[in-house]
Structures are given as structure tokens and as C-alpha cells.
Amino acid sequence: MQIRRFDTQDTESVVALWRDCHLTVPWNDPYKDIARKLKVGSELFLVGTLNDTVIASVMGGYEGHRGWINYLAVHPTHQRKGFAGQLVLAIEQKLLASGCPKLNLQIRQGNDAVQAFYESLGYSDDNAMSMGKRLIPDI
Ligand SMILES: CC(C)(COP(=O)(O)OP(=O)(O)OC[C@H]1O[C@@H](n2cnc3c(N)ncnc32)[C@H](O)[C@@H]1OP(=O)(O)O)[C@@H](O)C(=O)NCCC(=O)NCCS
């Protein structure tokens, strides 16, 4: 798998990937999420390709205190080949180069498979509650 920065020409492929990976939800417009990311820290929005076809994505972020990972996805036909691990490592290296001391991420309650994935990479439960407040409704 080749890893490179997201390009606007990848938009439809990435949205289709997120749909195939069940990452899209009614209250988040994936096109708006992509447009916002292109305005803030777009260098941390990466795709993985095989023969120039997008098969994976990760949207990293850093606000000066914590690094974040969102929209980590590997197409179902290419899972369990280590590709997500490679993408997370790529984000970790970029964040480390920026001086980021710690990564955080959110997993939906009960998603044991994703928890197992992150634990395999050395992540652990912070025993913290995640809270949110919507500022801009997408729908
Ligand atoms: C989570 C996801 C990105 C993992 O991608 P992947 O490329 O298959 O992961 P890797 O091959 O790098 O997995 C590395 C290790 O993580 C663990 N792991 C990965 N998927 C797992 C699963 N479904 N169940 C248990 N452990 C898993 C294993 O230890 C695996 O090593 P192994 O295959 O040698 O046993 C992928 O399943 C996915 O896209 N899921 C749908 C989208 C999603 O939920 N994203 C996360 C949003 S929070």
C-alpha cells in the first residue's frame, strides 16, 4: 500500500470507502467533513492506495495539546493485512515530528473490534468519558 496526502480528486473514492466501512452517519455530512479538513491541518489527511485505487484513509489532527485520529478506514476486502496499522504509524510519525506528546481517539461504545485493533498498537483505555456539543448541524 502506498500512503500519500488526500487530494480533492479522491473525494468520491473516500466517501465511498467510508460508506463501505459504515463510518458515515446521518448527522455527519462526509463532504462537509472533507471540506473542513482541507482548511485545517490537511497535511494529516492521508489515503492508502493499491494500484492507484484508494483502499484506506485516516484523518489525523493536532491542536497543540493532543493528536487525534478520525476516519480510519480500510476497505473490507483489504482488512487484516496490516494496512490500518501502517496508516496509524504514519500519523504517529507526523505528530511526533510536530512535537505532539499524546494521541487521543474515540471509539463508539461496544466496538470491540476497533478497541482490539488499537490495543494491538499499544493504545489503552484512558478511563475518560467523551463528551461533545454540536456547533454546526450538518443536516
Ligand atoms: C478498524 C480497521 C481500520 C482495522 O483495519 P485493518 O487494516 O484490518 O487492521 P490491521 O490489519 O492493521 O490490524 C492490526 C491488528 O489489529 C487487530 N485487529 C484488527 N481488526 C480486528 C478485528 N476486527 N478484531 C480483532 N482484532 C482486530 C489484530 O491484532 C490485527 O493483527 P492481526 O491481523 O495480525 O491479528 C478496519 O477494520 C476498518 O476499517 N473498520 C471499519 C471502520 C472503523 O470502524 N474504523 C475505526 C473508527 S473508530
PDB file of C-alpha atoms and ligand atoms in Angstrom:
ATOM      1  CA  MET A   1       0.000   0.000   0.000  1.00  0.00           C
ATOM      2  CA  GLN A   2       1.197   3.494  -0.887  1.00  0.00           C
ATOM      3  CA  ILE A   3       0.432   6.263   1.609  1.00  0.00           C
ATOM      4  CA  ARG A   4       0.025   9.846   0.420  1.00  0.00           C
ATOM      5  CA  ARG A   5      -1.840  13.034   1.261  1.00  0.00           C
ATOM      6  CA  PHE A   6      -5.505  13.281   0.369  1.00  0.00           C
ATOM      7  CA  ASP A   7      -6.189  15.095  -2.897  1.00  0.00           C
ATOM      8  CA  THR A   8      -9.557  16.664  -3.776  1.00  0.00           C
ATOM      9  CA  GLN A   9      -9.767  14.195  -6.678  1.00  0.00           C
ATOM     10  CA  ASP A  10     -10.014  11.429  -4.046  1.00  0.00           C
ATOM     11  CA  THR A  11     -13.260  12.826  -2.637  1.00  0.00           C
ATOM     12  CA  GLU A  12     -15.740  10.391  -4.203  1.00  0.00           C
ATOM     13  CA  SER A  13     -13.460   7.377  -3.571  1.00  0.00           C
ATOM     14  CA  VAL A  14     -13.003   8.343   0.070  1.00  0.00           C
ATOM     15  CA  VAL A  15     -16.714   8.937   0.687  1.00  0.00           C
ATOM     16  CA  ALA A  16     -17.477   5.556  -0.919  1.00  0.00           C
ATOM     17  CA  LEU A  17     -14.808   3.937   1.282  1.00  0.00           C
ATOM     18  CA  TRP A  18     -16.324   5.478   4.421  1.00  0.00           C
ATOM     19  CA  ARG A  19     -19.765   4.222   3.371  1.00  0.00           C
ATOM     20  CA  ASP A  20     -18.395   0.718   2.717  1.00  0.00           C
ATOM     21  CA  CYS A  21     -16.794   0.837   6.182  1.00  0.00           C
ATOM     22  CA  HIS A  22     -20.020   2.108   7.819  1.00  0.00           C
ATOM     23  CA  LEU A  23     -18.309   5.278   9.026  1.00  0.00           C
ATOM     24  CA  THR A  24     -20.935   7.632   7.650  1.00  0.00           C
ATOM     25  CA  VAL A  25     -23.786   8.589   9.965  1.00  0.00           C
ATOM     26  CA  PRO A  26     -26.875  10.701   9.251  1.00  0.00           C
ATOM     27  CA  TRP A  27     -25.696  13.604  11.404  1.00  0.00           C
ATOM     28  CA  ASN A  28     -22.281  13.989   9.678  1.00  0.00           C
ATOM     29  CA  ASP A  29     -22.053  15.065   6.044  1.00  0.00           C
ATOM     30  CA  PRO A  30     -18.833  13.425   4.751  1.00  0.00           C
ATOM     31  CA  TYR A  31     -18.399  16.061   2.045  1.00  0.00           C
ATOM     32  CA  LYS A  32     -18.565  18.840   4.643  1.00  0.00           C
ATOM     33  CA  ASP A  33     -16.148  16.926   6.872  1.00  0.00           C
ATOM     34  CA  ILE A  34     -13.671  16.722   3.982  1.00  0.00           C
ATOM     35  CA  ALA A  35     -14.084  20.417   3.103  1.00  0.00           C
ATOM     36  CA  ARG A  36     -13.456  21.404   6.736  1.00  0.00           C
ATOM     37  CA  LYS A  37     -10.363  19.223   6.970  1.00  0.00           C
ATOM     38  CA  LEU A  38      -8.908  20.776   3.839  1.00  0.00           C
ATOM     39  CA  LYS A  39      -8.982  24.123   5.687  1.00  0.00           C
ATOM     40  CA  VAL A  40      -7.311  22.891   8.914  1.00  0.00           C
ATOM     41  CA  GLY A  41      -4.324  20.555   9.072  1.00  0.00           C
ATOM     42  CA  SER A  42      -4.904  18.971   5.681  1.00  0.00           C
ATOM     43  CA  GLU A  43      -1.362  17.523   5.729  1.00  0.00           C
ATOM     44  CA  LEU A  44      -2.637  14.988   8.267  1.00  0.00           C
ATOM     45  CA  PHE A  45      -5.403  13.694   5.989  1.00  0.00           C
ATOM     46  CA  LEU A  46      -3.888  10.607   4.336  1.00  0.00           C
ATOM     47  CA  VAL A  47      -5.090   7.924   1.956  1.00  0.00           C
ATOM     48  CA  GLY A  48      -3.726   4.461   1.255  1.00  0.00           C
ATOM     49  CA  THR A  49      -3.733   3.247  -2.348  1.00  0.00           C
ATOM     50  CA  LEU A  50      -3.189  -0.022  -4.131  1.00  0.00           C
ATOM     51  CA  ASN A  51      -2.506   0.354  -7.879  1.00  0.00           C
ATOM     52  CA  ASP A  52      -3.733   3.961  -7.621  1.00  0.00           C
ATOM     53  CA  THR A  53      -7.072   2.886  -6.115  1.00  0.00           C
ATOM     54  CA  VAL A  54      -7.959   4.353  -2.722  1.00  0.00           C
ATOM     55  CA  ILE A  55      -8.484   1.500  -0.257  1.00  0.00           C
ATOM     56  CA  ALA A  56      -7.819   3.229   3.063  1.00  0.00           C
ATOM     57  CA  SER A  57      -7.941   6.579   4.837  1.00  0.00           C
ATOM     58  CA  VAL A  58      -7.026   8.313   8.059  1.00  0.00           C
ATOM     59  CA  MET A  59      -7.760  11.850   9.177  1.00  0.00           C
ATOM     60  CA  GLY A  60      -5.249  12.994  11.778  1.00  0.00           C
ATOM     61  CA  GLY A  61      -5.304  16.225  13.723  1.00  0.00           C
ATOM     62  CA  TYR A  62      -3.285  18.224  16.244  1.00  0.00           C
ATOM     63  CA  GLU A  63      -4.472  21.282  18.183  1.00  0.00           C
ATOM     64  CA  GLY A  64      -1.238  21.941  20.074  1.00  0.00           C
ATOM     65  CA  HIS A  65      -2.011  19.642  23.013  1.00  0.00           C
ATOM     66  CA  ARG A  66      -3.269  16.286  21.751  1.00  0.00           C
ATOM     67  CA  GLY A  67      -3.134  14.488  18.461  1.00  0.00           C
ATOM     68  CA  TRP A  68      -6.343  12.955  17.149  1.00  0.00           C
ATOM     69  CA  ILE A  69      -7.309  10.200  14.747  1.00  0.00           C
ATOM     70  CA  ASN A  70     -10.591  10.131  12.859  1.00  0.00           C
ATOM     71  CA  TYR A  71     -11.993   8.361   9.821  1.00  0.00           C
ATOM     72  CA  LEU A  72      -9.547   5.448   9.973  1.00  0.00           C
ATOM     73  CA  ALA A  73     -10.853   3.026   7.369  1.00  0.00           C
ATOM     74  CA  VAL A  74      -9.573   0.080   5.348  1.00  0.00           C
ATOM     75  CA  HIS A  75     -11.840  -1.359   2.668  1.00  0.00           C
ATOM     76  CA  PRO A  76     -13.373  -4.641   3.889  1.00  0.00           C
ATOM     77  CA  THR A  77     -11.684  -6.655   1.118  1.00  0.00           C
ATOM     78  CA  HIS A  78      -8.260  -5.460   2.311  1.00  0.00           C
ATOM     79  CA  GLN A  79      -8.630  -5.709   6.077  1.00  0.00           C
ATOM     80  CA  ARG A  80      -6.323  -7.776   8.331  1.00  0.00           C
ATOM     81  CA  LYS A  81      -3.285  -7.126   6.130  1.00  0.00           C
ATOM     82  CA  GLY A  82      -1.697  -4.558   8.436  1.00  0.00           C
ATOM     83  CA  PHE A  83      -2.748  -1.531   6.365  1.00  0.00           C
ATOM     84  CA  ALA A  84      -4.531   0.333   9.184  1.00  0.00           C
ATOM     85  CA  GLY A  85      -1.508  -0.194  11.400  1.00  0.00           C
ATOM     86  CA  GLN A  86       0.669   1.390   8.697  1.00  0.00           C
ATOM     87  CA  LEU A  87      -1.636   4.413   8.459  1.00  0.00           C
ATOM     88  CA  VAL A  88      -1.712   4.931  12.223  1.00  0.00           C
ATOM     89  CA  LEU A  89       2.088   4.685  12.312  1.00  0.00           C
ATOM     90  CA  ALA A  90       2.316   7.312   9.541  1.00  0.00           C
ATOM     91  CA  ILE A  91       0.117   9.686  11.569  1.00  0.00           C
ATOM     92  CA  GLU A  92       2.075   8.951  14.764  1.00  0.00           C
ATOM     93  CA  GLN A  93       5.333   9.833  12.995  1.00  0.00           C
ATOM     94  CA  LYS A  94       3.942  13.088  11.602  1.00  0.00           C
ATOM     95  CA  LEU A  95       2.551  14.076  15.006  1.00  0.00           C
ATOM     96  CA  LEU A  96       5.775  13.196  16.766  1.00  0.00           C
ATOM     97  CA  ALA A  97       7.674  15.373  14.284  1.00  0.00           C
ATOM     98  CA  SER A  98       5.348  18.247  15.281  1.00  0.00           C
ATOM     99  CA  GLY A  99       6.130  17.716  18.979  1.00  0.00           C
ATOM    100  CA  CYS A 100       2.746  16.187  19.801  1.00  0.00           C
ATOM    101  CA  PRO A 101       3.076  14.368  23.176  1.00  0.00           C
ATOM    102  CA  LYS A 102      -0.044  12.155  23.113  1.00  0.00           C
ATOM    103  CA  LEU A 103      -2.701  10.815  20.780  1.00  0.00           C
ATOM    104  CA  ASN A 104      -6.370  10.505  21.657  1.00  0.00           C
ATOM    105  CA  LEU A 105      -9.192   8.889  19.752  1.00  0.00           C
ATOM    106  CA  GLN A 106     -12.821   7.984  20.171  1.00  0.00           C
ATOM    107  CA  ILE A 107     -14.396   4.578  19.624  1.00  0.00           C
ATOM    108  CA  ARG A 108     -18.136   4.041  19.610  1.00  0.00           C
ATOM    109  CA  GLN A 109     -19.323   2.112  22.675  1.00  0.00           C
ATOM    110  CA  GLY A 110     -19.304  -1.641  22.066  1.00  0.00           C
ATOM    111  CA  ASN A 111     -16.978  -1.557  19.045  1.00  0.00           C
ATOM    112  CA  ASP A 112     -14.774  -4.320  20.438  1.00  0.00           C
ATOM    113  CA  ALA A 113     -13.028  -4.991  17.108  1.00  0.00           C
ATOM    114  CA  VAL A 114     -11.699  -1.448  16.831  1.00  0.00           C
ATOM    115  CA  GLN A 115     -10.699  -1.494  20.503  1.00  0.00           C
ATOM    116  CA  ALA A 116      -8.761  -4.717  19.837  1.00  0.00           C
ATOM    117  CA  PHE A 117      -7.127  -3.099  16.821  1.00  0.00           C
ATOM    118  CA  TYR A 118      -5.897  -0.083  18.797  1.00  0.00           C
ATOM    119  CA  GLU A 119      -4.793  -2.225  21.734  1.00  0.00           C
ATOM    120  CA  SER A 120      -2.656  -4.231  19.294  1.00  0.00           C
ATOM    121  CA  LEU A 121      -0.854  -0.934  18.537  1.00  0.00           C
ATOM    122  CA  GLY A 122      -0.224  -0.104  22.201  1.00  0.00           C
ATOM    123  CA  TYR A 123      -3.230   2.151  22.865  1.00  0.00           C
ATOM    124  CA  SER A 124      -5.119   1.779  26.140  1.00  0.00           C
ATOM    125  CA  ASP A 125      -8.371   2.913  27.717  1.00  0.00           C
ATOM    126  CA  ASP A 126      -7.898   6.376  29.296  1.00  0.00           C
ATOM    127  CA  ASN A 127     -10.895   5.798  31.574  1.00  0.00           C
ATOM    128  CA  ALA A 128     -12.258   9.159  30.466  1.00  0.00           C
ATOM    129  CA  MET A 129     -15.763   9.987  29.351  1.00  0.00           C
ATOM    130  CA  SER A 130     -16.033  11.524  25.905  1.00  0.00           C
ATOM    131  CA  MET A 131     -18.448  14.446  25.662  1.00  0.00           C
ATOM    132  CA  GLY A 132     -19.491  16.540  22.677  1.00  0.00           C
ATOM    133  CA  LYS A 133     -21.585  19.501  21.661  1.00  0.00           C
ATOM    134  CA  ARG A 134     -22.662  20.162  18.116  1.00  0.00           C
ATOM    135  CA  LEU A 135     -21.975  23.724  16.949  1.00  0.00           C
ATOM    136  CA  ILE A 136     -22.963  23.393  13.271  1.00  0.00           C
ATOM    137  CA  PRO A 137     -25.723  20.952  12.300  1.00  0.00           C
ATOM    138  CA  ASP A 138     -24.853  19.194   9.031  1.00  0.00           C
ATOM    139  CA  ILE A 139     -28.438  18.277   8.193  1.00  0.00           C
TER     140      ILE A 139
HETATM  141  C1  LIG B   1     -10.514  -0.965  12.246  1.00  0.00           C
HETATM  142  C2  LIG B   1      -9.874  -1.126  10.886  1.00  0.00           C
HETATM  143  C3  LIG B   1      -9.427   0.243  10.366  1.00  0.00           C
HETATM  144  C4  LIG B   1      -8.648  -2.061  11.011  1.00  0.00           C
HETATM  145  O1  LIG B   1      -8.045  -2.158   9.724  1.00  0.00           O
HETATM  146  P1  LIG B   1      -7.074  -3.376   9.312  1.00  0.00           P
HETATM  147  O2  LIG B   1      -6.246  -2.916   8.155  1.00  0.00           O
HETATM  148  O3  LIG B   1      -7.872  -4.598   9.120  1.00  0.00           O
HETATM  149  O4  LIG B   1      -6.181  -3.534  10.616  1.00  0.00           O
HETATM  150  P2  LIG B   1      -4.742  -4.248  10.696  1.00  0.00           P
HETATM  151  O5  LIG B   1      -4.666  -5.306   9.638  1.00  0.00           O
HETATM  152  O6  LIG B   1      -3.697  -3.193  10.669  1.00  0.00           O
HETATM  153  O7  LIG B   1      -4.845  -4.926  12.138  1.00  0.00           O
HETATM  154  C5  LIG B   1      -3.752  -4.978  13.017  1.00  0.00           C
HETATM  155  C6  LIG B   1      -4.142  -5.790  14.213  1.00  0.00           C
HETATM  156  O8  LIG B   1      -5.274  -5.191  14.872  1.00  0.00           O
HETATM  157  C7  LIG B   1      -6.110  -6.241  15.431  1.00  0.00           C
HETATM  158  N1  LIG B   1      -7.402  -6.234  14.720  1.00  0.00           N
HETATM  159  C8  LIG B   1      -7.710  -5.636  13.543  1.00  0.00           C
HETATM  160  N2  LIG B   1      -9.003  -5.842  13.224  1.00  0.00           N
HETATM  161  C9  LIG B   1      -9.512  -6.607  14.207  1.00  0.00           C
HETATM  162  C10 LIG B   1     -10.800  -7.174  14.440  1.00  0.00           C
HETATM  163  N3  LIG B   1     -11.826  -6.981  13.570  1.00  0.00           N
HETATM  164  N4  LIG B   1     -10.989  -7.916  15.555  1.00  0.00           N
HETATM  165  C11 LIG B   1      -9.982  -8.098  16.426  1.00  0.00           C
HETATM  166  N5  LIG B   1      -8.721  -7.591  16.254  1.00  0.00           N
HETATM  167  C12 LIG B   1      -8.503  -6.859  15.162  1.00  0.00           C
HETATM  168  C13 LIG B   1      -5.372  -7.537  15.171  1.00  0.00           C
HETATM  169  O9  LIG B   1      -4.493  -7.756  16.268  1.00  0.00           O
HETATM  170  C14 LIG B   1      -4.572  -7.201  13.919  1.00  0.00           C
HETATM  171  O10 LIG B   1      -3.443  -8.030  13.745  1.00  0.00           O
HETATM  172  P3  LIG B   1      -3.630  -9.479  13.054  1.00  0.00           P
HETATM  173  O11 LIG B   1      -4.427  -9.298  11.794  1.00  0.00           O
HETATM  174  O12 LIG B   1      -2.209  -9.921  12.800  1.00  0.00           O
HETATM  175  O13 LIG B   1      -4.351 -10.332  14.051  1.00  0.00           O
HETATM  176  C15 LIG B   1     -10.859  -1.765   9.866  1.00  0.00           C
HETATM  177  O14 LIG B   1     -11.417  -2.934  10.451  1.00  0.00           O
HETATM  178  C16 LIG B   1     -11.998  -0.854   9.451  1.00  0.00           C
HETATM  179  O15 LIG B   1     -11.870  -0.071   8.504  1.00  0.00           O
HETATM  180  N6  LIG B   1     -13.138  -0.972  10.142  1.00  0.00           N
HETATM  181  C17 LIG B   1     -14.329  -0.171   9.785  1.00  0.00           C
HETATM  182  C18 LIG B   1     -14.143   1.289  10.091  1.00  0.00           C
HETATM  183  C19 LIG B   1     -13.893   1.577  11.572  1.00  0.00           C
HETATM  184  O16 LIG B   1     -14.587   1.087  12.437  1.00  0.00           O
HETATM  185  N7  LIG B   1     -12.874   2.432  11.805  1.00  0.00           N
HETATM  186  C20 LIG B   1     -12.495   2.852  13.133  1.00  0.00           C
HETATM  187  C21 LIG B   1     -13.240   4.083  13.518  1.00  0.00           C
HETATM  188  S1  LIG B   1     -13.002   4.457  15.256  1.00  0.00           S
END
